[in-house]
mmCIF file of C-alpha atoms in Angstrom:
data_model
loop_
_atom_site.group_PDB
_atom_site.id
_atom_site.type_symbol
_atom_site.label_atom_id
_atom_site.label_comp_id
_atom_site.label_asym_id
_atom_site.label_seq_id
_atom_site.Cartn_x
_atom_site.Cartn_y
_atom_site.Cartn_z
ATOM 1 C CA GLN A 1 -16.932 50.261 -107.785
ATOM 2 C CA VAL A 2 -16.608 46.530 -108.415
ATOM 3 C CA LEU A 3 -18.658 44.730 -111.060
ATOM 4 C CA TRP A 4 -18.723 40.957 -111.226
ATOM 5 C CA GLN A 5 -20.315 38.609 -113.755
ATOM 6 C CA LYS A 6 -21.109 34.905 -113.583
ATOM 7 C CA GLN A 7 -21.049 33.004 -116.854
ATOM 8 C CA PRO A 8 -21.509 29.303 -116.034
ATOM 9 C CA LEU A 9 -21.525 26.828 -118.918
ATOM 10 C CA ILE A 10 -22.019 23.087 -118.572
ATOM 11 C CA THR A 11 -22.048 20.650 -121.497
ATOM 12 C CA LEU A 12 -22.745 16.925 -121.588
ATOM 13 C CA LEU A 13 -22.212 14.384 -124.378
ATOM 14 C CA ASP A 14 -23.636 10.870 -124.333
ATOM 15 C CA ALA A 15 -22.211 8.882 -127.279
ATOM 16 C CA GLN A 16 -24.215 5.742 -128.007
ATOM 17 C CA ARG A 17 -23.428 4.914 -131.631
ATOM 18 C CA ARG A 18 -21.498 1.741 -132.437
ATOM 19 C CA ILE A 19 -19.858 0.570 -135.641
ATOM 20 C CA GLU A 20 -21.634 -2.246 -137.494
ATOM 21 C CA MET A 21 -18.860 -4.426 -138.904
ATOM 22 C CA ARG A 22 -19.830 -7.985 -139.788
ATOM 23 C CA SER A 23 -17.256 -9.427 -142.148
ATOM 24 C CA SER A 24 -15.380 -12.697 -141.805
ATOM 25 C CA ALA A 25 -12.409 -10.953 -143.447
ATOM 26 C CA LEU A 26 -11.945 -8.722 -140.415
ATOM 27 C CA PRO A 27 -9.930 -9.986 -137.445
ATOM 28 C CA PRO A 28 -11.590 -10.169 -134.033
ATOM 29 C CA PRO A 29 -12.802 -7.995 -132.362
ATOM 30 C CA LEU A 30 -13.926 -6.195 -135.550
ATOM 31 C CA HIS A 31 -16.272 -9.133 -135.959
ATOM 32 C CA GLY A 32 -19.366 -7.771 -134.211
ATOM 33 C CA LEU A 33 -20.024 -4.360 -132.733
ATOM 34 C CA PRO A 34 -16.879 -2.532 -131.568
ATOM 35 C CA ASN A 35 -16.988 0.867 -129.938
ATOM 36 C CA LEU A 36 -16.494 3.976 -132.021
ATOM 37 C CA PRO A 37 -12.867 5.137 -131.867
ATOM 38 C CA GLN A 38 -12.199 8.199 -129.720
ATOM 39 C CA ALA A 39 -15.841 8.333 -128.596
ATOM 40 C CA PRO A 40 -16.198 8.145 -124.817
ATOM 41 C CA ARG A 41 -19.593 7.114 -123.513
ATOM 42 C CA TRP A 42 -19.683 10.253 -121.310
ATOM 43 C CA THR A 43 -17.953 13.602 -121.329
ATOM 44 C CA LEU A 44 -18.702 16.459 -119.015
ATOM 45 C CA ALA A 45 -17.236 19.941 -119.308
ATOM 46 C CA ALA A 46 -17.736 22.947 -117.077
ATOM 47 C CA ASP A 47 -16.296 26.421 -117.554
ATOM 48 C CA TYR A 48 -16.442 29.197 -115.007
ATOM 49 C CA SER A 49 -15.067 32.725 -115.104
ATOM 50 C CA HIS A 50 -15.383 35.641 -112.764
ATOM 51 C CA VAL A 51 -14.474 39.252 -113.574
ATOM 52 C CA TRP A 52 -13.751 41.962 -111.038
ATOM 53 C CA SER A 53 -13.742 45.445 -112.583
ATOM 54 C CA GLY A 54 -12.643 48.690 -111.028
ATOM 55 C CA SER A 55 -10.787 51.909 -111.728
ATOM 56 C CA TRP A 56 -7.579 49.863 -111.405
ATOM 57 C CA GLY A 57 -8.561 47.623 -114.383
ATOM 58 C CA ASP A 58 -10.117 44.172 -114.742
ATOM 59 C CA LEU A 59 -9.144 40.926 -113.076
ATOM 60 C CA ARG A 60 -10.554 37.746 -114.618
ATOM 61 C CA ALA A 61 -10.239 34.311 -112.980
ATOM 62 C CA ALA A 62 -11.251 31.287 -115.044
ATOM 63 C CA ALA A 63 -11.362 27.526 -114.641
ATOM 64 C CA GLN A 64 -12.216 24.812 -117.156
ATOM 65 C CA LEU A 65 -12.922 21.268 -115.987
ATOM 66 C CA ARG A 66 -13.360 18.242 -118.238
ATOM 67 C CA TYR A 67 -14.268 14.652 -117.396
ATOM 68 C CA SER A 68 -14.204 11.837 -119.929
ATOM 69 C CA SER A 69 -15.146 8.214 -119.487
ATOM 70 C CA GLY A 70 -12.807 5.640 -121.001
ATOM 71 C CA TYR A 71 -12.627 5.070 -124.751
ATOM 72 C CA TYR A 72 -10.679 3.222 -127.426
ATOM 73 C CA LEU A 73 -8.384 5.189 -129.727
ATOM 74 C CA THR A 74 -8.793 2.883 -132.742
ATOM 75 C CA GLN A 75 -11.550 0.769 -134.227
ATOM 76 C CA TYR A 76 -9.765 -2.438 -133.143
ATOM 77 C CA ASN A 77 -10.725 -2.009 -129.459
ATOM 78 C CA TRP A 78 -7.458 -3.532 -128.259
ATOM 79 C CA VAL A 79 -6.395 -3.100 -124.641
ATOM 80 C CA ALA A 80 -3.325 -1.067 -125.670
ATOM 81 C CA ASP A 81 -5.626 1.388 -127.479
ATOM 82 C CA TYR A 82 -7.736 2.136 -124.398
ATOM 83 C CA GLN A 83 -7.685 5.500 -122.590
ATOM 84 C CA GLU A 84 -8.965 5.171 -119.018
ATOM 85 C CA ASN A 85 -11.424 7.652 -117.458
ATOM 86 C CA TYR A 86 -9.767 10.977 -116.733
ATOM 87 C CA HIS A 87 -10.421 14.521 -115.643
ATOM 88 C CA GLN A 88 -8.455 17.643 -116.511
ATOM 89 C CA THR A 89 -8.465 21.125 -115.035
ATOM 90 C CA ASP A 90 -7.155 24.332 -116.628
ATOM 91 C CA VAL A 91 -6.997 27.616 -114.700
ATOM 92 C CA SER A 92 -6.007 31.178 -115.546
ATOM 93 C CA LEU A 93 -5.842 34.635 -114.010
ATOM 94 C CA GLN A 94 -5.789 37.693 -116.287
ATOM 95 C CA TYR A 95 -5.222 41.351 -115.446
ATOM 96 C CA THR A 96 -6.270 43.951 -118.025
ATOM 97 C CA ALA A 97 -5.095 47.562 -117.647
ATOM 98 C CA PRO A 98 -7.768 50.281 -117.327
ATOM 99 C CA SER A 99 -6.924 51.518 -120.834
ATOM 100 C CA GLY A 100 -7.591 48.039 -122.235
ATOM 101 C CA LYS A 101 -4.387 48.337 -124.288
ATOM 102 C CA TRP A 102 -2.485 45.549 -122.535
ATOM 103 C CA ASN A 103 -3.048 42.513 -120.346
ATOM 104 C CA VAL A 104 -1.056 39.831 -118.596
ATOM 105 C CA THR A 105 -2.298 36.267 -118.029
ATOM 106 C CA GLY A 106 -0.933 33.509 -115.844
ATOM 107 C CA PHE A 107 -2.172 30.003 -116.655
ATOM 108 C CA VAL A 108 -1.833 26.325 -115.770
ATOM 109 C CA ARG A 109 -3.115 23.608 -118.114
ATOM 110 C CA ASN A 110 -3.599 19.971 -117.105
ATOM 111 C CA LEU A 111 -3.293 20.906 -113.453
ATOM 112 C CA GLU A 112 -3.465 17.213 -112.438
ATOM 113 C CA ASP A 113 -0.540 16.355 -114.772
ATOM 114 C CA ASN A 114 -2.448 13.349 -116.164
ATOM 115 C CA ASP A 115 -1.006 11.245 -118.987
ATOM 116 C CA ILE A 116 -3.822 11.304 -121.541
ATOM 117 C CA LEU A 117 -3.511 9.245 -124.729
ATOM 118 C CA ALA A 118 -4.364 11.292 -127.818
ATOM 119 C CA TYR A 119 -3.366 8.890 -130.606
ATOM 120 C CA SER A 120 -2.626 5.205 -131.105
ATOM 121 C CA SER A 121 -1.592 3.290 -134.198
ATOM 122 C CA PHE A 122 -0.510 -0.263 -134.948
ATOM 123 C CA SER A 123 1.552 -1.365 -137.925
ATOM 124 C CA SER A 124 3.222 -4.608 -138.871
ATOM 125 C CA GLN A 125 6.110 -4.304 -141.318
ATOM 126 C CA GLY A 126 8.904 -6.699 -142.110
ATOM 127 C CA GLY A 127 7.963 -9.067 -139.299
ATOM 128 C CA PHE A 128 7.973 -6.307 -136.675
ATOM 129 C CA ASN A 129 4.841 -5.213 -134.824
ATOM 130 C CA ASN A 130 4.932 -1.533 -133.926
ATOM 131 C CA TYR A 131 2.633 0.479 -131.703
ATOM 132 C CA THR A 132 2.822 4.255 -131.929
ATOM 133 C CA PHE A 133 1.332 6.421 -129.200
ATOM 134 C CA ALA A 134 1.009 10.166 -128.711
ATOM 135 C CA PHE A 135 -0.025 11.895 -125.498
ATOM 136 C CA ASN A 136 -1.669 15.234 -124.761
ATOM 137 C CA PRO A 137 0.728 17.755 -123.200
ATOM 138 C CA PRO A 138 1.684 17.282 -119.535
ATOM 139 C CA ARG A 139 1.060 20.064 -117.020
ATOM 140 C CA THR A 140 2.059 23.329 -118.657
ATOM 141 C CA TYR A 141 2.154 26.768 -117.113
ATOM 142 C CA GLY A 142 3.245 30.187 -118.104
ATOM 143 C CA VAL A 143 2.594 33.879 -118.472
ATOM 144 C CA ARG A 144 1.287 35.650 -121.578
ATOM 145 C CA LEU A 145 1.537 39.353 -122.258
ATOM 146 C CA GLY A 146 -0.979 40.829 -124.714
ATOM 147 C CA PHE A 147 -1.294 44.152 -126.478
ATOM 148 C CA ASN A 148 -4.315 45.664 -128.225
ATOM 149 C CA PHE A 149 -3.617 48.130 -131.035
#
């Protein structure tokens, strides 16, 4: 006997808010209406999993897809702070023993191996201008072994 289940989930975010900053003390482009930091205009996420069950145990395949339009990482809206449009895919395959006491999962995250900016900061100290950037993890893969007590 094989039992399968579909559990589709799709989410959509449309960010339209902007920051109102009208002060002559602020450097351009803060003069006016910059974009919200880390707020893409569009994001789309879709998750899908499929479970096959039998006397031999359960096998679950899953995929998560995410698309994001471009966005600025800081309120300054500088070119260096801009993350271009990207998409990311994560996949996994999990086997669970019939007893349910243990499972093993193989996974790949960021299947495309995209360089996605997660953080940006600018500082000026002692006559030096410094940009600091952090990226989301590159493609990662592995195997997890789980036990239920």
